[in-house]
mmCIF file of C-alpha atoms and ligand atoms in Angstrom:
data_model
loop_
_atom_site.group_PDB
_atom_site.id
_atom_site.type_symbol
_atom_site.label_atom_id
_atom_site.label_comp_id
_atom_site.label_asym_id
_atom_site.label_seq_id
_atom_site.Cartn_x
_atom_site.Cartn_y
_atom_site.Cartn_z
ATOM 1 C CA UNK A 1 -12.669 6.461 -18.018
ATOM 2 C CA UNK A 2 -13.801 6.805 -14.763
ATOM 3 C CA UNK A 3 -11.471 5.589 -11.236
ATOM 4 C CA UNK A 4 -11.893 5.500 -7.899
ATOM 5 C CA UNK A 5 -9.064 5.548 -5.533
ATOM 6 C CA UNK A 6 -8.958 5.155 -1.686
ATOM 7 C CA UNK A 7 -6.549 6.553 -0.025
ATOM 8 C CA UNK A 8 -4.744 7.814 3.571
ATOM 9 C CA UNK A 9 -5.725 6.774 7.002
ATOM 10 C CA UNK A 10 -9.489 5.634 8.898
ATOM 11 C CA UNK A 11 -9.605 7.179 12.254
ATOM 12 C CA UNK A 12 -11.534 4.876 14.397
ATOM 13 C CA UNK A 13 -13.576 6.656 17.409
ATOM 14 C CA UNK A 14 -13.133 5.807 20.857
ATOM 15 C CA UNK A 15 -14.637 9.101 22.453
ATOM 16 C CA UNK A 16 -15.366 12.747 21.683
ATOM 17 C CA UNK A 17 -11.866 13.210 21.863
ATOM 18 C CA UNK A 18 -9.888 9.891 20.917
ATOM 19 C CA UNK A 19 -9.574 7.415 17.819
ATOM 20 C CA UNK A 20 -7.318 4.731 16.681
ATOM 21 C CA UNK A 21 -6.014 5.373 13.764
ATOM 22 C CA UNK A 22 -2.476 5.092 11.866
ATOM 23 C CA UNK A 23 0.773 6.987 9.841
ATOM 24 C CA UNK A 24 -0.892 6.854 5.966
ATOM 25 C CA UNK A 25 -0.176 9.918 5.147
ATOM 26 C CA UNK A 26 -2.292 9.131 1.674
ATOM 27 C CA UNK A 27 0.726 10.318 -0.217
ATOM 28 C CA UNK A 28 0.489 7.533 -2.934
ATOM 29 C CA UNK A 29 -3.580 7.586 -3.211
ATOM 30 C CA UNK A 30 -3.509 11.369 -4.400
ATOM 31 C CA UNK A 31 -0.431 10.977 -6.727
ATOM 32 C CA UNK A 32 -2.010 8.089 -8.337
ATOM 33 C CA UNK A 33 -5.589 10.649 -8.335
ATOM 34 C CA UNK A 34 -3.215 13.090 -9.867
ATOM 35 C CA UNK A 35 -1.662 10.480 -12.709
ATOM 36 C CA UNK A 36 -4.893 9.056 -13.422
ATOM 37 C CA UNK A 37 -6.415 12.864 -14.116
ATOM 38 C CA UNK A 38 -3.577 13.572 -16.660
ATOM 39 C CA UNK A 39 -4.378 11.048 -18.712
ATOM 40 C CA UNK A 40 -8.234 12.472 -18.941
ATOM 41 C CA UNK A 41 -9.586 10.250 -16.503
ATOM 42 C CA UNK A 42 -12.279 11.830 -14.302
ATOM 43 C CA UNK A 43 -11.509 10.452 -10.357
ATOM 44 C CA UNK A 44 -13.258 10.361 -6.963
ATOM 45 C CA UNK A 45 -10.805 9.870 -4.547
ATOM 46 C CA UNK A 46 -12.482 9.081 -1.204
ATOM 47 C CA UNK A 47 -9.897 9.931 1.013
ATOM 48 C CA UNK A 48 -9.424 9.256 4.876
ATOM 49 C CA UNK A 49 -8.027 12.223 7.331
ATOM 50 C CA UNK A 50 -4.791 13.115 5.678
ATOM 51 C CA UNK A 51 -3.233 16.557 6.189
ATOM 52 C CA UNK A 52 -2.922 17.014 1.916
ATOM 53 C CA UNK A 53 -4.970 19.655 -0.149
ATOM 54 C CA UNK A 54 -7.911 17.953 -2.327
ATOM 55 C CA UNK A 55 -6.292 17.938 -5.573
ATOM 56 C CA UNK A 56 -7.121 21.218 -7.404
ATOM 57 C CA UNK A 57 -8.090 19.762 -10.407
ATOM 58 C CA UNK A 58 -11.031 19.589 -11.672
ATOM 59 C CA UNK A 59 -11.282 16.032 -12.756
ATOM 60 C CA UNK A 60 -10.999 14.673 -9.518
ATOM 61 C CA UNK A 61 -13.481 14.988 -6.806
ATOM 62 C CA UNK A 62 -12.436 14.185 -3.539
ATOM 63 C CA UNK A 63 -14.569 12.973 -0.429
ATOM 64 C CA UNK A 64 -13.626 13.184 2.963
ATOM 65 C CA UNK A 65 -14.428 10.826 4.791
ATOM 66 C CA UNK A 66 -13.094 9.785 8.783
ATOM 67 C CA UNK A 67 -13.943 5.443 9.567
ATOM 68 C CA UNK A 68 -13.803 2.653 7.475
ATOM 69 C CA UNK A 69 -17.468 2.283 7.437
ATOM 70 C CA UNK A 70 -17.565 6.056 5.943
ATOM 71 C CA UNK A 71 -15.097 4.920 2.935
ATOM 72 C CA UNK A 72 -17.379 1.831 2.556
ATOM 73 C CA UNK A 73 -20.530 4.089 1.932
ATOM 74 C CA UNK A 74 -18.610 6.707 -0.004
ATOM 75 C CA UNK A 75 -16.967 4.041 -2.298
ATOM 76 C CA UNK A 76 -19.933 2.228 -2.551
ATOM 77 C CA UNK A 77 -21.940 5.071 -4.033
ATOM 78 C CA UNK A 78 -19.560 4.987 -7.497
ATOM 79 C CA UNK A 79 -18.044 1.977 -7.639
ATOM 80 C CA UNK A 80 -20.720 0.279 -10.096
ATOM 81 C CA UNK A 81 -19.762 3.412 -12.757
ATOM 82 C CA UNK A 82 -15.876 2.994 -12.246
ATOM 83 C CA UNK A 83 -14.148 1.400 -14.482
ATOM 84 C CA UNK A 84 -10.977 1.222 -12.434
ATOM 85 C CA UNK A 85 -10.965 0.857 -8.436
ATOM 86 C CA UNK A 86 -7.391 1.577 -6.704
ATOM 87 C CA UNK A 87 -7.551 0.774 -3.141
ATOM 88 C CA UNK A 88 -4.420 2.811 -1.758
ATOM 89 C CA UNK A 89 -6.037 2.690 1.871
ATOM 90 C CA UNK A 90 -4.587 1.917 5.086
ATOM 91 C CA UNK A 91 -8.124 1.254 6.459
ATOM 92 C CA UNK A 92 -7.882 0.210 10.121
ATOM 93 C CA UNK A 93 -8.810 -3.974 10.358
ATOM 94 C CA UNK A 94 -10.997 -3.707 13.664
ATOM 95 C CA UNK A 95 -12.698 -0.608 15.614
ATOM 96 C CA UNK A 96 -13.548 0.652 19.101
ATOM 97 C CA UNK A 97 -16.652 -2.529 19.640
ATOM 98 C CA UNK A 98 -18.048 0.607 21.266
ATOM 99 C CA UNK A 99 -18.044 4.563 20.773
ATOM 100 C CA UNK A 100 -18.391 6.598 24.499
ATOM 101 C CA UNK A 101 -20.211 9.620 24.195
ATOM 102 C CA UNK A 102 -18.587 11.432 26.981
ATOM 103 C CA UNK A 103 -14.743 11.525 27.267
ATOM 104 C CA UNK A 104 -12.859 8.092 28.783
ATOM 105 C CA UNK A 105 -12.056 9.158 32.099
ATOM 106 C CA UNK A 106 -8.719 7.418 33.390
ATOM 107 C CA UNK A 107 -9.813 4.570 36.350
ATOM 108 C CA UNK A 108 -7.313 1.631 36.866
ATOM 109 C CA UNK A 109 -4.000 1.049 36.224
ATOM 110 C CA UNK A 110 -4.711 -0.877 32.815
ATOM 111 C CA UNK A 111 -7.574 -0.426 30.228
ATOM 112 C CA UNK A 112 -8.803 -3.272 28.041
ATOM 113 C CA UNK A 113 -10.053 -1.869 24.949
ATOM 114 C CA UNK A 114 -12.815 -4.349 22.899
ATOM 115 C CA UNK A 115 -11.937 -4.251 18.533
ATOM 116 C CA UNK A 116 -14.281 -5.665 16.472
ATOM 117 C CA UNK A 117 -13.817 -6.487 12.949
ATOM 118 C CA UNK A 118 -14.331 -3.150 10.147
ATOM 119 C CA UNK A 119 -15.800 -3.977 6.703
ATOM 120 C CA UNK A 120 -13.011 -5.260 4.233
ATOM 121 C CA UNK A 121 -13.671 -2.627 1.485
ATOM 122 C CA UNK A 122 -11.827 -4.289 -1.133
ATOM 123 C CA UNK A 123 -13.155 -7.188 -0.634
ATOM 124 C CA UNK A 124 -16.446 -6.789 -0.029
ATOM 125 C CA UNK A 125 -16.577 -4.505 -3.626
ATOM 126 C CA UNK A 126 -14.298 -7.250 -4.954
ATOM 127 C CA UNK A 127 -17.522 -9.839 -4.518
ATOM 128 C CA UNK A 128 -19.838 -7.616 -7.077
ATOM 129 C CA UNK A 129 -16.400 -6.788 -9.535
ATOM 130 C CA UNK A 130 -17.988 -7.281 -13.200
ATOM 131 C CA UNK A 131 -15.571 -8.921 -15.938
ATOM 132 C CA UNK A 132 -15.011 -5.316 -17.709
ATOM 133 C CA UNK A 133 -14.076 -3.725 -14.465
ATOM 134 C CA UNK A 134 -10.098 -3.573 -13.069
ATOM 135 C CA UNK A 135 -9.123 -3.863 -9.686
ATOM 136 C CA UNK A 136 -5.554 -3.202 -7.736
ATOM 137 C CA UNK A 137 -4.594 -3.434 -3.874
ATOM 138 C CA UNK A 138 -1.676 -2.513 -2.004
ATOM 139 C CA UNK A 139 -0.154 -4.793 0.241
ATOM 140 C CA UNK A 140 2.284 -4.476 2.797
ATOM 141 C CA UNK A 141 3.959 -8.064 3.622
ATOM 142 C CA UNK A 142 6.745 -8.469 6.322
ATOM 143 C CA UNK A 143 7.350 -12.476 5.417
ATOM 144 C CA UNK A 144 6.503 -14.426 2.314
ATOM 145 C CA UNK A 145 5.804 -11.435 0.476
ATOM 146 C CA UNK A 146 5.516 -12.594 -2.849
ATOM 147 C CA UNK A 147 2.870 -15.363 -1.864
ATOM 148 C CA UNK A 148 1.025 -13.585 1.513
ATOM 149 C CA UNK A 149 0.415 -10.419 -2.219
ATOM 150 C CA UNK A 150 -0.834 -13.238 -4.587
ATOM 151 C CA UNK A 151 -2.980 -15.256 -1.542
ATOM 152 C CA UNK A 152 -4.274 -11.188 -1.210
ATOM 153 C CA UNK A 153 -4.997 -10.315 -5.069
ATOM 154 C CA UNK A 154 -7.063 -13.786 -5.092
ATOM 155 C CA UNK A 155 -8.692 -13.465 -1.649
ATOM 156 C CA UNK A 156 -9.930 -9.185 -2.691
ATOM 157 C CA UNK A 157 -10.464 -10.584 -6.790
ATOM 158 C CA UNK A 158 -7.486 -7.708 -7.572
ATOM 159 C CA UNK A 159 -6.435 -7.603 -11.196
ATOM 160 C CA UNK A 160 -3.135 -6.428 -9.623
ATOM 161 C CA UNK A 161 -1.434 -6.193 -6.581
ATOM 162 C CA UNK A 162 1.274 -3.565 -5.451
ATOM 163 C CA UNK A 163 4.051 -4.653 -2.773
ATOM 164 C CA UNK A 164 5.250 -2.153 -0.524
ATOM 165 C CA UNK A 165 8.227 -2.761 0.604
ATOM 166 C CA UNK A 166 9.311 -2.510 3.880
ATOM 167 C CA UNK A 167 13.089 -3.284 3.537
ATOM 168 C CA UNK A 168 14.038 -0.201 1.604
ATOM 169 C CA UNK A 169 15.008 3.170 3.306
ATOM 170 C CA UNK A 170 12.859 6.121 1.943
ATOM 171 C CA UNK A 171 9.757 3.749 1.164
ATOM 172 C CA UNK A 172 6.343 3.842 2.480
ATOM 173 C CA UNK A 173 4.625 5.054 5.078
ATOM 174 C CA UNK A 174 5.060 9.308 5.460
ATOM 175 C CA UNK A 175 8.155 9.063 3.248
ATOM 176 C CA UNK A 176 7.945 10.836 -0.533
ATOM 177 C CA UNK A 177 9.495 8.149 -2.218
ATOM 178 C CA UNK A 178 8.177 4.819 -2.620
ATOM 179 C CA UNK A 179 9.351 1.122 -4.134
ATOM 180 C CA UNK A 180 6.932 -0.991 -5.052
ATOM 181 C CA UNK A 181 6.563 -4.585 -6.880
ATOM 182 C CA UNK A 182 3.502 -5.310 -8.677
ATOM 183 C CA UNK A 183 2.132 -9.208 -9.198
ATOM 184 C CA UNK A 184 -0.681 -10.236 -11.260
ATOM 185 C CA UNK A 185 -3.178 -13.297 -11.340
ATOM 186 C CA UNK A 186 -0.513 -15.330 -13.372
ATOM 187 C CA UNK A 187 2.210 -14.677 -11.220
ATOM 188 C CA UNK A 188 3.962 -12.118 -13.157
ATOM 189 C CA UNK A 189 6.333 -10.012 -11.713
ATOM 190 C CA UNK A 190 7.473 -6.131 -12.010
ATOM 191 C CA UNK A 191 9.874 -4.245 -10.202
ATOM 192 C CA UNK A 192 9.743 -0.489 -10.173
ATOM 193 C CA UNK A 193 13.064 1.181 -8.975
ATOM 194 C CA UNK A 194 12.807 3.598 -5.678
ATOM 195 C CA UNK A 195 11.269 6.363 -6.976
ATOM 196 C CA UNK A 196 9.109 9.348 -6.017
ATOM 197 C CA UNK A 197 5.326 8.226 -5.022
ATOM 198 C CA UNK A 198 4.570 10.848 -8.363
ATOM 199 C CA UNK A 199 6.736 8.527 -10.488
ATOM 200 C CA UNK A 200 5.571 5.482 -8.968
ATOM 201 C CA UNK A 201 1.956 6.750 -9.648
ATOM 202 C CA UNK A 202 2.624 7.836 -13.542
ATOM 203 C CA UNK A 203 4.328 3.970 -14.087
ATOM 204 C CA UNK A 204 0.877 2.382 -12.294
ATOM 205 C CA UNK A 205 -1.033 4.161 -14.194
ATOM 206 C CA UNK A 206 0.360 3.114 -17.699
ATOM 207 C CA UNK A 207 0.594 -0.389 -16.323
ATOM 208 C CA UNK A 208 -3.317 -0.273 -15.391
ATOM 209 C CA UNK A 209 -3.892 1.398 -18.900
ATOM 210 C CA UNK A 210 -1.686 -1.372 -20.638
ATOM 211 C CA UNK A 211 -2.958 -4.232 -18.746
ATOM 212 C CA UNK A 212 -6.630 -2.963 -19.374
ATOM 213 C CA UNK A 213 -6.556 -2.947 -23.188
ATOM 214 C CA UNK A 214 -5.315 -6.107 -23.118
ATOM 215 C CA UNK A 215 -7.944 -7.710 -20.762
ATOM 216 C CA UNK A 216 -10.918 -5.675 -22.185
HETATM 217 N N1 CTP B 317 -8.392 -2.954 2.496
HETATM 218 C C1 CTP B 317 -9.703 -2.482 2.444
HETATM 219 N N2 CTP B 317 -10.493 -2.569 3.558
HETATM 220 C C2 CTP B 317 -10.012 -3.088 4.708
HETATM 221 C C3 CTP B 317 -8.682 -3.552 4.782
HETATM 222 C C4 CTP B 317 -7.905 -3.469 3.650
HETATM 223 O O1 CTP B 317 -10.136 -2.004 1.382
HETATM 224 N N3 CTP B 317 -10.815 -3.143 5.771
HETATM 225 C C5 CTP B 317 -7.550 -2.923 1.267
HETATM 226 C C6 CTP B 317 -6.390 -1.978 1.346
HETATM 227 O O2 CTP B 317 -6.735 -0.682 0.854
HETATM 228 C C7 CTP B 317 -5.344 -2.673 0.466
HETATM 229 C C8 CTP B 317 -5.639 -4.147 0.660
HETATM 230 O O3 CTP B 317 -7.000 -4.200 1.086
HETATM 231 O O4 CTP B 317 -5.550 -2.403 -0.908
HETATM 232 C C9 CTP B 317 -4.703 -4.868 1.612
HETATM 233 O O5 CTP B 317 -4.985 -4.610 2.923
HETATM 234 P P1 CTP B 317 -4.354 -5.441 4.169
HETATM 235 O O6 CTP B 317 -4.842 -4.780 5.392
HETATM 236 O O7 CTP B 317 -2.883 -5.579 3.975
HETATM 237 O O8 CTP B 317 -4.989 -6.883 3.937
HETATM 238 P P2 CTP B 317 -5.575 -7.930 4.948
HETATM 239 O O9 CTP B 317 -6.380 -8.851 4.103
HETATM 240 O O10 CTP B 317 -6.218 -7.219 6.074
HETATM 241 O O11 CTP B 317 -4.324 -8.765 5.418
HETATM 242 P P3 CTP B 317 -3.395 -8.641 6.688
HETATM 243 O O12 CTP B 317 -3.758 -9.815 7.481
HETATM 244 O O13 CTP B 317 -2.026 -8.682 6.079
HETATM 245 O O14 CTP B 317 -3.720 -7.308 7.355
#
């Protein structure tokens, strides 16, 4: 079997010196690299700036990559030969509309910066998805989250969807434990307890593996 996972943070230029960018850590997106490799899968993990080791393992071959439009290419390149894509991500929505070559010097008393839209990699991959292959997003909902994760899996063609939630101390973002829900296409519903992000990562993956031999 063969996976490819996104994970941590995009760093958007600005300047020689600045970038927008955000707190993925990219925690969860090497766990689940790790989890996947124990079960014999081989995994690129195409992984934004994140402070983490590449996983020392020799199933999994990580690529470093910095924007959104870097992940794009590099996820691109293998995503026809996986059989499962996990897009663990934060990629940033929009980018600097332009890159200055020299360093922003400070002028008036406000700055307006210009975003313009990144490439949804998800979705974009989700368009040329073929029957046998499995797909799963994260999502991270602050209202309606049940419905704003199932509007997601349908608008990115996931096979599943994981909720982060938000309401839970010691989930998310930079934090080593995690609690997640996971929906699928029918609606179904399952609740993993707060956990570490290496437990959370082991129960995805035999949820992926179940759900696969039953779809394929
Ligand atoms: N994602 C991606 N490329 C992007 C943005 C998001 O691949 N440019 C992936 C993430 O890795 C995650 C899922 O899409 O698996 C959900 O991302 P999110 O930003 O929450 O979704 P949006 O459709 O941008 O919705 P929202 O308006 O809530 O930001």
């Amino acid at each position: 079997m063969r996976v490819l996972i996104t994970a941590g943070p995009t760093y958007e230029p600005l300047d020689p010196v600045r970038f927008l960018g955000n707190r993925s850590t990219g925690k969860m997106g090497y766990a689940l690299a790790e989890a996947f490799a124990a079960e014999g899968a081989r995994v690129t993990l195409v992984s934004g700036p994140s402070q983490l080791p590449n996983p020392a393992i020799s199933l999994i071959e990580t690529v470093r990559v910095e924007t959104a439009a870097e992940m794009f290419a590099a996820a691109s390149m293998v995503a026809a030969e996986a059989d499962v894509w996990v897009f663990a991500a934060a990629v940033a929505d929009y980018r600097p509309a332009q890159v200055a070559a020299e360093k922003i010097k400070k002028s008036g008393e406000t700055l307006t910066l210009e975003l313009v839209k990144n490439v949804d990699i998800a979705a974009t991959l989700g368009q040329q998805k073929r029957a046998e292959q499995f797909a799963v997003g994260f999502a991270l909902e602050t209202t309606n989250e049940l419905a704003h994760a199932q509007d997601k899996l349908r608008r990115k063609n996931f096979d599943l969807v994981v909720l982060n939630s938000l309401r839970d101390a010691g989930a998310g973002f930079g934090h080593d434990t995690n609690k997640v829900t996971v929906l699928d296409a029918r609606g179904q519903v399952v609740n993993f307890e707060l956990q570490s992000k290496a437990d959370v990562a082991r129960g995805l993956v035999s949820l992926i593996l179940a759900r696969r031999a039953v779809t394929s």
